[in-house]
Coordinates of C-alpha atoms in Angstrom, one line a residue:
Chain A
M1198 CA 66.3 -84.6 -60.0
E1199 CA 69.4 -86.7 -59.5
P1200 CA 69.0 -89.5 -56.8
W1201 CA 72.1 -88.3 -54.9
L1202 CA 70.7 -84.7 -54.8
V1203 CA 67.3 -85.9 -53.4
A1204 CA 69.0 -88.1 -50.8
T1205 CA 71.5 -85.4 -49.7
S1206 CA 68.8 -82.7 -49.6
L1207 CA 66.6 -84.8 -47.4
I1208 CA 69.4 -85.4 -44.9
F1209 CA 70.1 -81.7 -44.8
L1210 CA 66.4 -81.0 -44.3
Y1211 CA 66.5 -83.4 -41.4
L1212 CA 69.5 -81.6 -39.9
M1213 CA 67.7 -78.3 -40.2
I1214 CA 64.8 -79.7 -38.3
T1215 CA 67.1 -80.9 -35.5
L1216 CA 68.7 -77.5 -35.2
A1217 CA 65.2 -75.9 -35.0
I1218 CA 64.3 -78.2 -32.2
G1219 CA 67.6 -77.3 -30.4
L1220 CA 66.6 -73.6 -30.7
I1221 CA 63.1 -74.2 -29.3
A1222 CA 64.7 -76.3 -26.4
N1223 CA 67.0 -73.3 -25.7
R1224 CA 64.1 -71.0 -25.2
R1225 CA 62.7 -73.4 -22.5
L1226 CA 66.1 -73.7 -20.8
S1227 CA 66.4 -72.2 -17.3
T1228 CA 69.7 -71.2 -15.7
D1229 CA 69.5 -74.3 -13.4
A1230 CA 72.4 -76.7 -14.0
E1231 CA 70.1 -79.6 -13.3
D1232 CA 67.9 -78.5 -16.1
F1233 CA 70.8 -78.4 -18.5
L1234 CA 72.4 -81.7 -17.3
L1235 CA 69.3 -83.8 -16.3
Y1236 CA 66.2 -82.2 -17.9
G1237 CA 65.3 -81.1 -14.4
R1238 CA 64.5 -84.7 -13.6
R1239 CA 61.2 -84.1 -15.3
A1240 CA 61.3 -86.4 -18.3
G1241 CA 57.9 -88.0 -18.9
P1242 CA 57.1 -91.4 -20.4
V1243 CA 56.8 -90.5 -24.1
V1244 CA 60.0 -88.4 -24.3
L1245 CA 62.0 -90.8 -22.2
Y1246 CA 60.7 -93.8 -24.1
L1247 CA 61.8 -92.4 -27.5
T1248 CA 65.1 -91.1 -26.2
M1249 CA 66.0 -94.5 -24.6
V1250 CA 65.2 -96.5 -27.7
A1251 CA 66.9 -94.0 -30.0
T1252 CA 70.0 -93.9 -27.8
Y1253 CA 70.2 -97.6 -27.4
H1254 CA 69.9 -98.2 -31.2
S1255 CA 72.9 -96.6 -32.9
A1256 CA 74.2 -96.6 -36.5
F1257 CA 75.0 -100.2 -35.8
A1258 CA 71.3 -101.2 -35.5
F1259 CA 70.6 -99.5 -38.8
L1260 CA 73.6 -100.6 -40.9
G1261 CA 75.6 -103.1 -38.9
S1262 CA 72.7 -105.4 -38.0
G1263 CA 71.8 -105.9 -41.7
G1264 CA 75.5 -106.8 -42.2
F1265 CA 75.4 -109.3 -39.4
F1266 CA 72.3 -111.1 -40.8
Y1267 CA 74.0 -110.9 -44.2
T1268 CA 77.1 -112.7 -42.9
H1269 CA 75.9 -114.9 -40.0
G1270 CA 72.2 -115.5 -40.8
V1271 CA 69.4 -115.7 -38.3
G1272 CA 71.8 -116.3 -35.4
F1273 CA 71.7 -112.5 -35.0
W1274 CA 68.1 -112.8 -33.9
V1275 CA 69.8 -113.3 -30.5
A1276 CA 69.4 -109.6 -30.5
G1277 CA 65.9 -110.2 -29.2
C1278 CA 67.3 -111.7 -26.0
W1279 CA 69.5 -108.7 -25.1
T1280 CA 67.0 -106.1 -26.0
I1281 CA 64.2 -107.7 -23.9
L1282 CA 66.7 -108.1 -21.1
V1283 CA 67.3 -104.4 -21.2
G1284 CA 63.6 -104.0 -20.4
A1285 CA 63.8 -106.3 -17.4
I1286 CA 66.9 -104.6 -16.1
T1287 CA 65.2 -101.2 -16.5
Y1288 CA 62.1 -102.5 -14.6
T1289 CA 64.1 -104.0 -11.7
L1290 CA 67.5 -102.1 -11.4
G1291 CA 66.6 -99.0 -13.3
V1292 CA 63.8 -98.0 -11.0
R1293 CA 66.1 -98.3 -8.0
I1294 CA 68.8 -96.2 -9.7
W1295 CA 66.1 -93.6 -10.4
F1296 CA 65.1 -93.6 -6.7
V1297 CA 68.6 -93.2 -5.2
G1298 CA 69.4 -90.6 -7.9
K1299 CA 66.3 -88.5 -6.9
Q1300 CA 66.7 -89.1 -3.2
F1301 CA 70.4 -88.3 -2.9
N1302 CA 70.8 -85.9 -5.8
Y1303 CA 73.0 -88.1 -8.0
V1304 CA 73.7 -86.9 -11.5
T1305 CA 76.3 -89.5 -12.7
P1306 CA 77.2 -93.1 -12.0
A1307 CA 80.4 -91.9 -10.3
D1308 CA 78.2 -89.7 -8.0
M1309 CA 76.2 -92.7 -6.9
L1310 CA 79.2 -95.1 -6.3
G1311 CA 81.4 -92.4 -4.8
D1312 CA 78.7 -91.3 -2.3
F1313 CA 77.8 -94.9 -1.2
Y1314 CA 81.5 -95.8 -0.5
A1315 CA 82.4 -92.3 0.7
S1316 CA 85.5 -92.7 -1.5
E1317 CA 87.2 -90.4 -3.9
A1318 CA 89.0 -93.4 -5.4
V1319 CA 85.8 -95.2 -6.2
R1320 CA 84.4 -91.9 -7.7
I1321 CA 87.4 -91.4 -9.9
V1322 CA 87.5 -95.0 -11.1
A1323 CA 83.8 -95.0 -11.9
A1324 CA 84.2 -91.6 -13.8
V1325 CA 87.2 -92.9 -15.7
V1326 CA 85.4 -96.2 -16.7
S1327 CA 82.3 -94.2 -17.7
I1328 CA 84.3 -91.9 -20.0
V1329 CA 86.9 -94.2 -21.5
F1330 CA 84.4 -96.8 -22.6
T1331 CA 82.0 -94.4 -24.2
I1332 CA 84.1 -91.5 -25.5
L1333 CA 85.7 -93.8 -28.1
Y1334 CA 82.2 -95.0 -29.0
I1335 CA 81.8 -91.5 -30.4
Q1336 CA 84.2 -92.6 -33.1
V1337 CA 81.9 -95.3 -34.3
Q1338 CA 79.0 -93.0 -34.5
A1339 CA 80.9 -90.2 -36.1
Q1340 CA 82.4 -92.5 -38.7
G1341 CA 78.9 -93.9 -39.4
L1342 CA 77.6 -90.4 -40.0
G1343 CA 80.4 -89.4 -42.3
Y1344 CA 79.9 -92.7 -44.2
I1345 CA 76.1 -92.1 -44.6
L1346 CA 76.5 -88.6 -46.0
S1347 CA 79.3 -89.8 -48.3
V1348 CA 77.2 -92.6 -49.6
A1349 CA 74.0 -90.5 -50.0
S1350 CA 75.9 -87.9 -52.0
G1351 CA 77.7 -90.4 -54.2
D1352 CA 81.0 -89.3 -52.6
R1353 CA 80.4 -85.7 -53.5
V1354 CA 80.6 -84.8 -49.8
P1355 CA 83.9 -86.2 -48.6
F1356 CA 83.9 -88.4 -45.5
A1357 CA 85.8 -86.0 -43.3
L1358 CA 83.5 -83.0 -44.3
G1359 CA 80.3 -85.1 -43.7
T1360 CA 81.6 -86.2 -40.3
A1361 CA 82.4 -82.6 -39.4
I1362 CA 79.0 -81.2 -40.5
L1363 CA 77.0 -83.8 -38.6
L1364 CA 79.2 -83.4 -35.4
V1365 CA 78.8 -79.7 -35.5
V1366 CA 75.0 -80.0 -35.8
A1367 CA 74.8 -82.4 -32.9
A1368 CA 77.1 -80.3 -30.7
T1369 CA 75.2 -77.1 -31.6
Y1370 CA 71.8 -78.3 -30.5
L1371 CA 73.4 -79.9 -27.4
M1372 CA 75.0 -76.6 -26.4
L1373 CA 71.8 -74.7 -27.1
G1374 CA 69.3 -76.8 -25.2
G1375 CA 71.3 -79.3 -23.0
L1376 CA 69.7 -82.6 -22.3
R1377 CA 66.2 -81.2 -23.2
A1378 CA 67.4 -80.6 -26.8
V1379 CA 69.0 -84.1 -26.9
Y1380 CA 65.7 -85.7 -25.7
W1381 CA 63.5 -83.7 -28.1
T1382 CA 65.6 -84.4 -31.1
D1383 CA 65.7 -88.1 -30.0
V1384 CA 61.9 -88.1 -30.1
L1385 CA 62.1 -87.2 -33.8
Q1386 CA 65.0 -89.5 -34.4
G1387 CA 63.4 -92.5 -32.6
I1388 CA 60.2 -92.2 -34.8
W1389 CA 62.1 -91.5 -38.0
M1390 CA 64.6 -94.4 -37.7
Y1391 CA 61.9 -96.9 -36.8
V1392 CA 59.6 -96.0 -39.7
A1393 CA 62.6 -95.7 -42.1
V1394 CA 64.1 -99.1 -41.4
W1395 CA 60.7 -100.9 -41.6
V1396 CA 59.5 -99.1 -44.8
G1397 CA 62.9 -99.6 -46.4
A1398 CA 63.1 -103.3 -45.6
V1399 CA 59.5 -104.0 -46.6
V1400 CA 59.8 -102.1 -49.9
L1401 CA 63.0 -103.9 -50.8
T1402 CA 61.6 -107.3 -49.9
V1403 CA 58.5 -106.8 -51.9
R1404 CA 60.3 -105.5 -54.9
L1405 CA 62.9 -108.2 -54.9
F1406 CA 60.9 -111.3 -53.7
G1407 CA 57.2 -110.4 -53.8
S1408 CA 56.8 -111.0 -50.0
P1409 CA 58.8 -111.8 -46.9
L1410 CA 57.6 -115.5 -47.0
E1411 CA 59.0 -115.9 -50.5
L1412 CA 62.3 -114.4 -49.1
W1413 CA 62.4 -117.1 -46.4
R1414 CA 61.7 -119.8 -49.0
R1415 CA 64.5 -118.6 -51.3
V1416 CA 67.0 -118.4 -48.4
A1417 CA 66.1 -122.0 -47.4
A1418 CA 66.6 -123.1 -51.0
E1419 CA 69.8 -121.2 -51.8
R1420 CA 71.5 -120.5 -48.4
P1421 CA 70.2 -122.9 -45.8
D1422 CA 73.4 -122.3 -43.7
L1423 CA 72.0 -118.9 -42.9
L1424 CA 68.9 -120.3 -41.1
T1425 CA 70.6 -122.4 -38.4
L1426 CA 73.2 -122.0 -35.7
P1427 CA 76.1 -121.3 -35.4
G1428 CA 75.8 -119.7 -38.9
P1429 CA 78.1 -120.0 -42.0
E1430 CA 81.2 -118.8 -40.2
G1431 CA 80.5 -120.5 -36.9
F1432 CA 80.2 -117.2 -35.0
F1433 CA 77.1 -117.9 -33.0
G1434 CA 78.2 -120.7 -30.7
P1435 CA 76.6 -121.1 -27.3
G1436 CA 79.2 -119.0 -25.5
M1437 CA 78.9 -116.1 -27.8
W1438 CA 75.1 -116.4 -27.8
F1439 CA 75.0 -116.2 -24.0
G1440 CA 77.8 -113.6 -23.8
M1441 CA 76.2 -111.2 -26.2
T1442 CA 72.9 -111.5 -24.3
V1443 CA 74.5 -110.4 -21.0
V1444 CA 77.1 -107.9 -22.3
L1445 CA 74.8 -106.0 -24.7
S1446 CA 72.1 -105.7 -22.1
F1447 CA 73.8 -105.0 -18.7
G1448 CA 76.8 -103.4 -20.4
V1449 CA 74.8 -100.9 -22.4
V1450 CA 72.4 -100.1 -19.6
L1451 CA 75.4 -99.3 -17.4
Q1452 CA 77.0 -96.9 -19.9
P1453 CA 76.6 -93.4 -18.5
H1454 CA 74.4 -92.1 -21.4
M1455 CA 71.8 -94.8 -20.6
L1456 CA 72.1 -94.6 -16.8
I1457 CA 71.6 -90.8 -16.8
R1458 CA 68.2 -91.5 -18.5
F1459 CA 67.1 -93.2 -15.3
F1460 CA 68.2 -90.2 -13.2
S1461 CA 66.2 -87.8 -15.4
A1462 CA 62.8 -89.6 -15.2
N1463 CA 59.9 -87.8 -13.5
S1464 CA 58.7 -90.9 -11.6
A1465 CA 59.2 -94.5 -10.8
R1466 CA 56.1 -95.3 -12.8
T1467 CA 57.7 -93.8 -15.9
V1468 CA 60.8 -96.0 -15.4
K1469 CA 58.7 -99.1 -14.9
L1470 CA 56.6 -98.3 -18.0
L1471 CA 59.8 -98.0 -20.0
G1472 CA 61.0 -101.4 -18.7
A1473 CA 57.7 -103.0 -19.8
T1474 CA 57.4 -101.5 -23.2
T1475 CA 60.8 -100.6 -24.6
P1476 CA 61.6 -104.2 -25.6
L1477 CA 58.7 -104.0 -28.1
Y1478 CA 60.5 -101.3 -30.1
L1479 CA 64.1 -102.5 -29.4
A1480 CA 63.6 -106.1 -30.5
S1481 CA 61.2 -105.5 -33.4
L1482 CA 63.7 -103.2 -35.1
Y1483 CA 65.8 -106.3 -35.9
I1484 CA 62.9 -107.9 -37.8
P1485 CA 63.3 -105.7 -40.9
A1486 CA 67.1 -105.8 -40.4
A1487 CA 66.8 -109.6 -41.0
F1488 CA 64.9 -109.0 -44.3
V1489 CA 67.6 -106.6 -45.5
G1490 CA 70.5 -108.8 -44.5
L1491 CA 69.1 -112.1 -45.9
A1492 CA 67.8 -110.4 -49.1
G1493 CA 71.3 -108.9 -49.6
A1494 CA 72.9 -112.3 -49.1
L1495 CA 70.9 -113.6 -52.0
V1496 CA 71.0 -110.7 -54.5
M1497 CA 74.4 -109.2 -53.6
P1498 CA 76.7 -112.0 -52.4
G1499 CA 80.3 -111.5 -51.6
L1500 CA 80.4 -107.9 -50.3
E1501 CA 83.7 -106.9 -48.7
V1502 CA 81.9 -104.6 -46.3
P1503 CA 78.6 -106.2 -45.4
D1504 CA 77.5 -103.2 -43.4
R1505 CA 76.9 -101.4 -46.6
I1506 CA 74.2 -103.8 -47.8
F1507 CA 71.2 -101.6 -46.8
P1508 CA 72.2 -98.4 -48.7
M1509 CA 73.5 -100.4 -51.6
L1510 CA 70.2 -102.3 -52.0
L1511 CA 68.3 -99.0 -51.6
F1512 CA 70.3 -97.2 -54.3
E1513 CA 69.8 -100.1 -56.7
H1514 CA 66.2 -101.0 -56.0
A1515 CA 64.3 -98.1 -54.3
P1516 CA 63.1 -94.7 -55.5
A1517 CA 65.4 -91.8 -54.8
W1518 CA 63.0 -90.0 -52.4
L1519 CA 62.6 -93.2 -50.3
T1520 CA 66.4 -93.7 -50.3
G1521 CA 66.9 -90.2 -49.0
L1522 CA 64.2 -90.6 -46.3
I1523 CA 65.8 -93.8 -45.1
L1524 CA 69.3 -92.5 -45.1
A1525 CA 68.1 -89.6 -43.1
G1526 CA 66.7 -92.3 -40.7
A1527 CA 70.2 -93.8 -40.6
T1528 CA 71.6 -90.4 -39.8
A1529 CA 69.0 -90.1 -37.0
A1530 CA 70.1 -93.5 -35.6
A1531 CA 73.7 -92.4 -35.4
M1532 CA 73.0 -88.9 -34.2
S1533 CA 70.7 -89.9 -31.4
T1534 CA 73.4 -92.1 -29.9
L1535 CA 76.2 -89.6 -30.6
D1536 CA 74.5 -86.6 -29.0
S1537 CA 73.7 -88.7 -25.9
I1538 CA 77.3 -89.8 -25.5
L1539 CA 78.5 -86.3 -26.0
H1540 CA 76.0 -85.2 -23.3
S1541 CA 76.9 -87.9 -20.9
N1542 CA 80.7 -87.3 -21.2
M1543 CA 80.1 -83.6 -20.8
T1544 CA 78.0 -84.3 -17.7
V1545 CA 80.6 -86.6 -16.1
L1546 CA 83.4 -84.1 -16.8
T1547 CA 81.3 -81.1 -15.6
R1548 CA 80.0 -82.9 -12.5
D1549 CA 82.7 -85.3 -11.5
V1550 CA 85.7 -83.2 -12.5
Y1551 CA 84.9 -79.5 -12.7
Q1552 CA 82.3 -79.2 -9.9
R1553 CA 84.1 -81.7 -7.7
Y1554 CA 87.7 -80.8 -8.0
V1555 CA 88.3 -77.7 -10.0
N1556 CA 85.6 -75.2 -8.8
P1557 CA 83.3 -76.7 -6.1
G1558 CA 81.7 -73.3 -5.5
A1559 CA 80.8 -72.7 -9.2
S1560 CA 77.5 -71.0 -9.8
E1561 CA 74.7 -72.6 -11.8
Q1562 CA 75.4 -70.4 -14.8
G1563 CA 79.1 -71.2 -14.5
V1564 CA 78.5 -74.9 -14.5
V1565 CA 76.3 -74.6 -17.7
A1566 CA 78.9 -72.4 -19.4
V1567 CA 81.7 -74.8 -18.6
G1568 CA 79.5 -77.7 -19.8
R1569 CA 79.2 -75.9 -23.2
L1570 CA 82.9 -75.4 -23.4
I1571 CA 83.4 -79.1 -22.7
V1572 CA 81.0 -79.9 -25.6
V1573 CA 83.3 -77.9 -27.9
A1574 CA 86.3 -79.8 -26.7
L1575 CA 84.5 -83.1 -27.1
L1576 CA 83.6 -82.1 -30.6
V1577 CA 87.2 -81.6 -31.5
V1578 CA 88.1 -85.0 -29.9
A1579 CA 85.3 -86.7 -31.7
F1580 CA 86.4 -85.3 -35.1
V1581 CA 90.0 -86.3 -34.5
L1582 CA 89.0 -89.8 -33.4
S1583 CA 86.7 -90.2 -36.4
I1584 CA 89.4 -89.6 -39.0
S1585 CA 92.1 -91.6 -37.2
S1586 CA 92.5 -95.3 -37.3
S1587 CA 94.5 -96.2 -34.2
E1588 CA 94.5 -99.8 -33.3
L1589 CA 94.1 -98.8 -29.6
I1590 CA 90.8 -97.1 -30.5
V1591 CA 89.5 -100.2 -32.2
V1592 CA 90.5 -102.3 -29.2
V1593 CA 88.7 -100.0 -26.7
V1594 CA 85.6 -99.7 -28.9
T1595 CA 85.5 -103.5 -29.0
M1596 CA 85.5 -103.6 -25.2
S1597 CA 83.0 -100.7 -24.9
A1598 CA 79.8 -102.3 -23.4
A1599 CA 81.8 -105.0 -21.6
G1600 CA 84.0 -102.3 -20.0
A1601 CA 81.1 -100.4 -18.7
M1602 CA 79.6 -103.6 -17.4
Q1603 CA 82.5 -103.8 -14.9
L1604 CA 80.6 -101.3 -12.8
L1605 CA 77.8 -103.8 -12.3
P1606 CA 79.0 -105.3 -8.9
G1607 CA 79.3 -101.8 -7.4
V1608 CA 75.9 -100.7 -8.8
C1609 CA 74.3 -103.8 -7.4
A1610 CA 75.9 -103.2 -4.0
V1611 CA 74.2 -99.8 -4.0
C1612 CA 70.8 -100.8 -5.4
L1613 CA 70.3 -104.3 -4.0
P1614 CA 70.4 -104.2 -0.1
A1615 CA 72.3 -107.2 1.3
P1616 CA 73.5 -108.1 4.8
R1617 CA 77.2 -107.6 3.7
P1618 CA 77.6 -105.3 0.7
L1619 CA 80.8 -105.3 -1.3
S1620 CA 83.5 -103.2 0.4
K1621 CA 85.3 -100.2 -1.2
A1622 CA 88.5 -102.3 -1.7
G1623 CA 86.4 -105.1 -3.1
V1624 CA 84.8 -102.9 -5.7
L1625 CA 88.1 -101.3 -6.7
W1626 CA 90.0 -104.6 -6.9
G1627 CA 87.1 -106.1 -8.7
I1628 CA 86.9 -103.4 -11.4
S1629 CA 90.7 -103.5 -11.9
S1630 CA 90.9 -107.2 -12.2
G1631 CA 87.8 -107.3 -14.4
L1632 CA 89.3 -104.7 -16.8
L1633 CA 92.6 -106.6 -17.0
T1634 CA 90.7 -109.9 -17.7
L1635 CA 88.6 -108.1 -20.3
Y1636 CA 91.8 -107.0 -22.1
L1637 CA 93.2 -110.5 -21.9
T1638 CA 90.0 -112.2 -23.1
T1639 CA 89.1 -109.8 -25.9
V1640 CA 92.4 -108.7 -27.2
V1641 CA 95.2 -111.1 -26.2
S1642 CA 93.2 -114.2 -26.7
A1643 CA 89.7 -113.4 -27.9
H1644 CA 86.8 -115.2 -26.3
P1645 CA 88.5 -118.2 -24.7
F1646 CA 86.6 -121.5 -25.1
G1647 CA 84.0 -119.7 -27.2
M1648 CA 82.8 -117.7 -24.3
H1649 CA 82.5 -113.9 -24.7
G1650 CA 85.3 -112.1 -23.0
G1651 CA 82.9 -109.8 -21.2
I1652 CA 81.6 -112.8 -19.3
W1653 CA 85.0 -113.9 -18.2
A1654 CA 85.8 -110.4 -17.1
L1655 CA 82.6 -110.0 -15.1
G1656 CA 83.1 -113.4 -13.4
V1657 CA 86.6 -112.5 -12.3
N1658 CA 85.5 -109.0 -11.3
W1659 CA 82.7 -110.4 -9.0
A1660 CA 84.9 -113.2 -7.6
V1661 CA 87.8 -110.8 -6.7
A1662 CA 85.3 -108.3 -5.3
W1663 CA 83.7 -110.9 -3.1
V1664 CA 87.0 -112.4 -1.8
V1665 CA 88.6 -108.9 -1.1
T1666 CA 85.4 -107.9 0.7
R1667 CA 85.8 -110.8 3.1
F1668 CA 89.2 -109.5 4.1
S1669 CA 88.7 -105.7 4.1
A1670 CA 86.8 -103.1 6.0
A1671 CA 83.0 -103.0 5.3
P1672 CA 81.5 -99.8 4.0
D1673 CA 80.4 -97.2 6.6
E1674 CA 77.3 -98.7 8.4
D1675 CA 75.5 -95.4 8.8
R1676 CA 75.9 -94.5 5.2
V1677 CA 74.8 -97.9 4.0
E1678 CA 71.8 -97.8 6.3
R1679 CA 70.9 -94.3 5.0
I1680 CA 70.8 -95.5 1.4
H1681 CA 69.6 -99.0 1.8
G1682 CA 67.0 -98.0 4.4
A1683 CA 65.5 -95.5 2.0
L1684 CA 65.6 -98.0 -0.8
E1685 CA 63.8 -100.7 1.3
E1686 CA 61.2 -98.1 2.4
F1687 CA 60.7 -97.2 -1.3
I1688 CA 60.5 -100.9 -2.5
Y1689 CA 58.5 -102.4 0.3
G1690 CA 56.9 -99.3 2.0
A1691 CA 53.4 -97.9 1.7
D1692 CA 54.2 -96.2 -1.6
A1693 CA 55.6 -99.3 -3.2
N1694 CA 54.6 -100.2 -6.8
P1695 CA 53.6 -96.7 -7.9
Chain B
M140 CA 61.3 -112.9 -11.9
L141 CA 61.5 -116.7 -12.0
G142 CA 59.0 -116.8 -14.8
F143 CA 61.0 -114.4 -16.8
L144 CA 64.2 -116.3 -16.3
G145 CA 62.5 -119.5 -17.1
I146 CA 61.2 -118.3 -20.4
M147 CA 64.5 -116.6 -21.2
A148 CA 66.2 -119.9 -20.6
L149 CA 64.2 -121.2 -23.6
A150 CA 66.1 -118.8 -25.8
Q151 CA 69.5 -119.6 -24.3
P152 CA 72.0 -122.5 -24.6
P153 CA 71.6 -125.4 -24.3
I154 CA 67.9 -125.4 -25.1
V155 CA 68.0 -123.2 -28.2
F156 CA 70.8 -125.2 -29.7
A157 CA 69.5 -128.6 -28.8
V158 CA 65.7 -128.1 -29.5
A159 CA 65.2 -125.2 -31.8
N160 CA 68.2 -125.2 -34.1
R161 CA 66.6 -126.4 -37.3
I162 CA 64.7 -125.1 -40.3
E163 CA 61.8 -127.5 -40.3
P164 CA 59.0 -127.7 -39.5
W165 CA 58.1 -124.3 -41.0
V166 CA 55.7 -122.2 -38.9
L167 CA 53.3 -120.0 -40.9
G168 CA 55.9 -119.8 -43.7
V169 CA 58.8 -119.0 -41.4
P170 CA 61.7 -121.4 -40.7
F171 CA 61.5 -123.0 -37.3
L172 CA 64.5 -121.4 -35.4
Y173 CA 63.4 -117.9 -36.3
A174 CA 59.7 -118.6 -35.5
Y175 CA 60.7 -120.3 -32.2
L176 CA 62.7 -117.4 -31.0
T177 CA 60.0 -114.9 -32.1
V178 CA 57.4 -116.8 -30.0
V179 CA 59.7 -116.9 -27.0
Y180 CA 60.4 -113.1 -27.3
A181 CA 56.7 -112.5 -27.6
L182 CA 56.1 -114.4 -24.4
L183 CA 58.8 -112.4 -22.6
C184 CA 57.4 -109.1 -23.8
G185 CA 53.9 -110.2 -22.8
L186 CA 55.2 -111.2 -19.3
L187 CA 56.8 -107.8 -18.8
L188 CA 53.6 -106.0 -19.9
M189 CA 51.6 -108.2 -17.5
V190 CA 53.9 -107.5 -14.6
W191 CA 53.6 -103.8 -15.3
R192 CA 49.8 -103.9 -15.8
W193 CA 49.1 -105.8 -12.6
R194 CA 52.0 -104.1 -10.6
L195 CA 53.4 -107.5 -9.6

């Protein structure tokens, strides 16, 4: 059988399995909107673990990270810093977010901030930030999916058709089973992508060099510039190293599709377990990526699009069945992030727009029905975005994690009790000035003085929020006491450290 | 928390650039920078697991 046919068949087999999982999830779905949007806040450690890691790692981890090692060398092992920091943030901040979500029935980040500040303006700004900086991220995932199917089929499935097929599959199982279907498919995707990237990288390394140690020796002999900082193109300077550590940990955790995972956990113990153990998966996925990128730099130098190094090496040096299995793993990596973003955007639009402003008295069934309609609309938006190449889209995608990170001062004000929390005006001015600074430091003049633009933006955000807080009305004392009192009881009370 | 930040500082500027940014000496067949970062990450993961296990 032709290699392309094997690879494409395996991807379609994988898609069939995800649809079957969506159908099974649909049979377990109740008419409860919380079940559709938040898995009924019953997600246990195994499911939540795999959905968190699968969602965190997108098509970029599978294809882009190999390209980064290919171009910039071992500097990309900085990825270990931000993935481990994700665990620490989950352990400390995530468990508090889970608690306030459960205690006060929050479903989205805007719910949490809007309630704490008793402010529709804060709610709307948080919802807009949540959507704008993730909806365009759909484009990256959808394009990755179209590209994978196009590569696997040897360009027999056109890019646009491949994107459409995979988007329809993801939207279908999301509409069928809500967050439960997303989580269950993520379990499959999380396992598949991890096994695939490790097996693929080890097979390639052994076939090309005999062993990973020989690969390291050859890199040192032929491309020593790939083994030190800042790398061949000077990319990984101190500012970028520190900036990526902060932005790709705090920024990604604060994106709504990750934050909603905390709300959906069944207990604080589950969230803490995730914090302690997810870094093992998240960081170790970049070890085989290093093998792929560095091997590619030696055997296929000068690629115009370094992100293609993994599939190109596979087609040239691995058996067809293995290539198919691994490209299905790449599909899993992209779909697990895509479905989560589709879901989180649907949740924000359903909860923060439809339920809040359009039809506050909507029935549970009505909310679920509207959620499904919103998924269809998002599907169309995602497809249009994936086949367009607007410069604005590229700009916003570049700012994605750093943009979401501008919610950090507000989230900290809610979750970390302090004598004088940031005021409503402080948070609003902070977010506005942070986003403006982000635009200036990532688009107008990228990363001034070698420091990541996201760090400049967060610094300005926090400084402005603090100064404005000094000269504006403090948040309502009773409301702050209600939330912070409950949090302190949870953290330091008799049931602390569950 | 302080322990975590202290170990994380070993993988951040300026330490990682001043101390670990070299190929030699090789550690178990792996160049120094990569091996150094891997060890620091293992310590951080171990610390998180320890905190969870002992409910610190």
